């Protein structure tokens, strides 16, 4: 009798674990039906960056210019997590890129089969002096 009860309980636990692991799956940017997007689109995102990035003084003095490449996850809630520099420029520009991306408003989540999912996203932030 006890063995008969254990089997259904194990099946329920396995089903719940499987559903949780699907919910935690991180999709690649190209494998979703609708890609994550900053509210208002990429043009609005670059406007946000333009208003919020503070070019580091040391980088200005040393005439540093170039791109900081970042990777992050757009959660199914739109929050950005696991933000990291994948290819940096200088310590100061990397820190500034991380700061601004960390403070970004929530994005519109990626969609797979009509449901919001976690999506890995890569982007670069250009540091160029005018």
PDB file of C-alpha atoms in Angstrom:
ATOM      1  CA  UNK A   1       0.000   0.000   0.000  1.00  0.00           C
ATOM      2  CA  UNK A   2       2.794   2.427   0.928  1.00  0.00           C
ATOM      3  CA  UNK A   3       4.581   1.664  -2.338  1.00  0.00           C
ATOM      4  CA  UNK A   4       1.434   2.513  -4.276  1.00  0.00           C
ATOM      5  CA  UNK A   5       1.243   5.906  -2.560  1.00  0.00           C
ATOM      6  CA  UNK A   6       4.910   6.712  -3.199  1.00  0.00           C
ATOM      7  CA  UNK A   7       4.580   6.350  -6.969  1.00  0.00           C
ATOM      8  CA  UNK A   8       1.930   9.075  -7.483  1.00  0.00           C
ATOM      9  CA  UNK A   9       3.781  11.416  -5.107  1.00  0.00           C
ATOM     10  CA  UNK A  10       7.012  10.899  -7.066  1.00  0.00           C
ATOM     11  CA  UNK A  11       5.227  11.592 -10.349  1.00  0.00           C
ATOM     12  CA  UNK A  12       3.770  14.830  -8.981  1.00  0.00           C
ATOM     13  CA  UNK A  13       7.180  15.973  -7.701  1.00  0.00           C
ATOM     14  CA  UNK A  14       8.839  15.147 -11.039  1.00  0.00           C
ATOM     15  CA  UNK A  15       6.145  17.066 -12.944  1.00  0.00           C
ATOM     16  CA  UNK A  16       6.553  20.123 -10.723  1.00  0.00           C
ATOM     17  CA  UNK A  17      10.353  20.025 -11.087  1.00  0.00           C
ATOM     18  CA  UNK A  18      10.010  19.743 -14.867  1.00  0.00           C
ATOM     19  CA  UNK A  19       7.664  22.747 -14.997  1.00  0.00           C
ATOM     20  CA  UNK A  20      10.015  24.787 -12.790  1.00  0.00           C
ATOM     21  CA  UNK A  21      13.023  23.940 -14.941  1.00  0.00           C
ATOM     22  CA  UNK A  22      11.121  25.045 -18.060  1.00  0.00           C
ATOM     23  CA  UNK A  23      10.243  28.312 -16.351  1.00  0.00           C
ATOM     24  CA  UNK A  24      13.932  28.833 -15.508  1.00  0.00           C
ATOM     25  CA  UNK A  25      15.210  27.988 -18.993  1.00  0.00           C
ATOM     26  CA  UNK A  26      17.196  30.768 -20.616  1.00  0.00           C
ATOM     27  CA  UNK A  27      16.450  31.150 -24.299  1.00  0.00           C
ATOM     28  CA  UNK A  28      18.899  32.404 -26.863  1.00  0.00           C
ATOM     29  CA  UNK A  29      17.975  35.705 -28.477  1.00  0.00           C
ATOM     30  CA  UNK A  30      17.412  34.090 -31.899  1.00  0.00           C
ATOM     31  CA  UNK A  31      15.272  31.210 -30.640  1.00  0.00           C
ATOM     32  CA  UNK A  32      12.260  33.159 -29.363  1.00  0.00           C
ATOM     33  CA  UNK A  33       9.067  34.126 -31.169  1.00  0.00           C
ATOM     34  CA  UNK A  34       9.347  37.752 -30.038  1.00  0.00           C
ATOM     35  CA  UNK A  35      12.651  39.208 -28.850  1.00  0.00           C
ATOM     36  CA  UNK A  36      12.909  41.247 -25.666  1.00  0.00           C
ATOM     37  CA  UNK A  37      12.666  44.963 -26.263  1.00  0.00           C
ATOM     38  CA  UNK A  38      13.291  48.167 -24.384  1.00  0.00           C
ATOM     39  CA  UNK A  39       9.995  50.076 -23.981  1.00  0.00           C
ATOM     40  CA  UNK A  40       9.734  52.232 -27.096  1.00  0.00           C
ATOM     41  CA  UNK A  41      12.285  50.179 -29.036  1.00  0.00           C
ATOM     42  CA  UNK A  42      16.023  50.415 -29.547  1.00  0.00           C
ATOM     43  CA  UNK A  43      15.855  54.068 -30.556  1.00  0.00           C
ATOM     44  CA  UNK A  44      14.360  54.847 -27.136  1.00  0.00           C
ATOM     45  CA  UNK A  45      17.027  52.668 -25.488  1.00  0.00           C
ATOM     46  CA  UNK A  46      19.833  54.621 -27.144  1.00  0.00           C
ATOM     47  CA  UNK A  47      18.132  57.867 -26.091  1.00  0.00           C
ATOM     48  CA  UNK A  48      18.083  56.514 -22.528  1.00  0.00           C
ATOM     49  CA  UNK A  49      21.794  55.728 -22.781  1.00  0.00           C
ATOM     50  CA  UNK A  50      22.555  59.173 -24.212  1.00  0.00           C
ATOM     51  CA  UNK A  51      20.790  60.895 -21.322  1.00  0.00           C
ATOM     52  CA  UNK A  52      22.240  58.706 -18.580  1.00  0.00           C
ATOM     53  CA  UNK A  53      25.812  57.786 -19.502  1.00  0.00           C
ATOM     54  CA  UNK A  54      28.415  59.958 -17.863  1.00  0.00           C
ATOM     55  CA  UNK A  55      31.644  59.705 -19.834  1.00  0.00           C
ATOM     56  CA  UNK A  56      34.300  58.919 -17.206  1.00  0.00           C
ATOM     57  CA  UNK A  57      36.720  61.827 -16.639  1.00  0.00           C
ATOM     58  CA  UNK A  58      39.791  59.620 -16.855  1.00  0.00           C
ATOM     59  CA  UNK A  59      38.602  58.208 -20.179  1.00  0.00           C
ATOM     60  CA  UNK A  60      38.065  61.763 -21.437  1.00  0.00           C
ATOM     61  CA  UNK A  61      41.576  62.799 -20.413  1.00  0.00           C
ATOM     62  CA  UNK A  62      43.105  59.727 -22.040  1.00  0.00           C
ATOM     63  CA  UNK A  63      40.922  60.129 -25.158  1.00  0.00           C
ATOM     64  CA  UNK A  64      39.510  56.625 -24.720  1.00  0.00           C
ATOM     65  CA  UNK A  65      36.917  55.643 -27.305  1.00  0.00           C
ATOM     66  CA  UNK A  66      35.341  52.347 -28.266  1.00  0.00           C
ATOM     67  CA  UNK A  67      32.684  49.831 -27.330  1.00  0.00           C
ATOM     68  CA  UNK A  68      31.874  47.963 -24.143  1.00  0.00           C
ATOM     69  CA  UNK A  69      30.129  44.653 -24.907  1.00  0.00           C
ATOM     70  CA  UNK A  70      27.654  43.420 -22.312  1.00  0.00           C
ATOM     71  CA  UNK A  71      25.624  40.298 -21.773  1.00  0.00           C
ATOM     72  CA  UNK A  72      22.523  40.049 -19.611  1.00  0.00           C
ATOM     73  CA  UNK A  73      19.281  38.171 -19.138  1.00  0.00           C
ATOM     74  CA  UNK A  74      15.920  39.788 -19.718  1.00  0.00           C
ATOM     75  CA  UNK A  75      13.755  37.995 -17.174  1.00  0.00           C
ATOM     76  CA  UNK A  76      10.169  36.998 -17.947  1.00  0.00           C
ATOM     77  CA  UNK A  77       9.197  40.016 -15.806  1.00  0.00           C
ATOM     78  CA  UNK A  78      11.309  42.374 -17.947  1.00  0.00           C
ATOM     79  CA  UNK A  79      13.937  42.937 -15.261  1.00  0.00           C
ATOM     80  CA  UNK A  80      17.586  42.778 -16.380  1.00  0.00           C
ATOM     81  CA  UNK A  81      19.768  40.340 -14.415  1.00  0.00           C
ATOM     82  CA  UNK A  82      23.194  38.703 -14.660  1.00  0.00           C
ATOM     83  CA  UNK A  83      24.635  41.801 -16.325  1.00  0.00           C
ATOM     84  CA  UNK A  84      28.305  41.358 -17.179  1.00  0.00           C
ATOM     85  CA  UNK A  85      30.956  42.855 -19.429  1.00  0.00           C
ATOM     86  CA  UNK A  86      31.991  40.348 -22.084  1.00  0.00           C
ATOM     87  CA  UNK A  87      34.523  42.606 -23.799  1.00  0.00           C
ATOM     88  CA  UNK A  88      35.527  45.777 -22.067  1.00  0.00           C
ATOM     89  CA  UNK A  89      37.321  48.981 -22.815  1.00  0.00           C
ATOM     90  CA  UNK A  90      38.662  50.406 -19.534  1.00  0.00           C
ATOM     91  CA  UNK A  91      37.788  49.835 -15.906  1.00  0.00           C
ATOM     92  CA  UNK A  92      35.931  53.172 -15.793  1.00  0.00           C
ATOM     93  CA  UNK A  93      33.953  52.755 -19.021  1.00  0.00           C
ATOM     94  CA  UNK A  94      33.051  49.183 -18.096  1.00  0.00           C
ATOM     95  CA  UNK A  95      31.765  50.337 -14.697  1.00  0.00           C
ATOM     96  CA  UNK A  96      29.731  53.126 -16.301  1.00  0.00           C
ATOM     97  CA  UNK A  97      28.166  50.763 -18.839  1.00  0.00           C
ATOM     98  CA  UNK A  98      27.247  48.351 -16.021  1.00  0.00           C
ATOM     99  CA  UNK A  99      25.813  51.181 -13.908  1.00  0.00           C
ATOM    100  CA  UNK A 100      23.547  52.503 -16.648  1.00  0.00           C
ATOM    101  CA  UNK A 101      22.341  49.059 -17.721  1.00  0.00           C
ATOM    102  CA  UNK A 102      21.675  48.074 -14.104  1.00  0.00           C
ATOM    103  CA  UNK A 103      19.464  51.148 -13.701  1.00  0.00           C
ATOM    104  CA  UNK A 104      17.581  50.548 -16.952  1.00  0.00           C
ATOM    105  CA  UNK A 105      13.803  50.443 -16.738  1.00  0.00           C
ATOM    106  CA  UNK A 106      12.204  47.041 -17.202  1.00  0.00           C
ATOM    107  CA  UNK A 107      12.144  45.746 -20.759  1.00  0.00           C
ATOM    108  CA  UNK A 108       9.311  43.963 -22.542  1.00  0.00           C
ATOM    109  CA  UNK A 109      10.047  40.269 -22.062  1.00  0.00           C
ATOM    110  CA  UNK A 110      10.797  37.813 -24.846  1.00  0.00           C
ATOM    111  CA  UNK A 111       7.914  35.573 -25.881  1.00  0.00           C
ATOM    112  CA  UNK A 112       7.788  31.866 -26.731  1.00  0.00           C
ATOM    113  CA  UNK A 113       4.442  30.258 -27.568  1.00  0.00           C
ATOM    114  CA  UNK A 114       2.614  33.285 -26.194  1.00  0.00           C
ATOM    115  CA  UNK A 115       4.346  33.217 -22.800  1.00  0.00           C
ATOM    116  CA  UNK A 116       7.072  35.503 -21.435  1.00  0.00           C
ATOM    117  CA  UNK A 117      10.432  33.754 -21.030  1.00  0.00           C
ATOM    118  CA  UNK A 118      13.979  34.485 -19.882  1.00  0.00           C
ATOM    119  CA  UNK A 119      16.229  35.525 -22.762  1.00  0.00           C
ATOM    120  CA  UNK A 120      19.991  36.036 -22.944  1.00  0.00           C
ATOM    121  CA  UNK A 121      20.769  39.310 -24.681  1.00  0.00           C
ATOM    122  CA  UNK A 122      24.012  40.901 -25.861  1.00  0.00           C
ATOM    123  CA  UNK A 123      24.544  44.557 -26.596  1.00  0.00           C
ATOM    124  CA  UNK A 124      27.329  47.082 -26.954  1.00  0.00           C
ATOM    125  CA  UNK A 125      27.551  50.583 -25.580  1.00  0.00           C
ATOM    126  CA  UNK A 126      29.680  52.959 -27.612  1.00  0.00           C
ATOM    127  CA  UNK A 127      31.890  55.449 -25.813  1.00  0.00           C
ATOM    128  CA  UNK A 128      32.761  58.191 -28.258  1.00  0.00           C
ATOM    129  CA  UNK A 129      33.803  61.729 -27.496  1.00  0.00           C
ATOM    130  CA  UNK A 130      32.171  64.445 -29.571  1.00  0.00           C
TER     131      UNK A 130
END
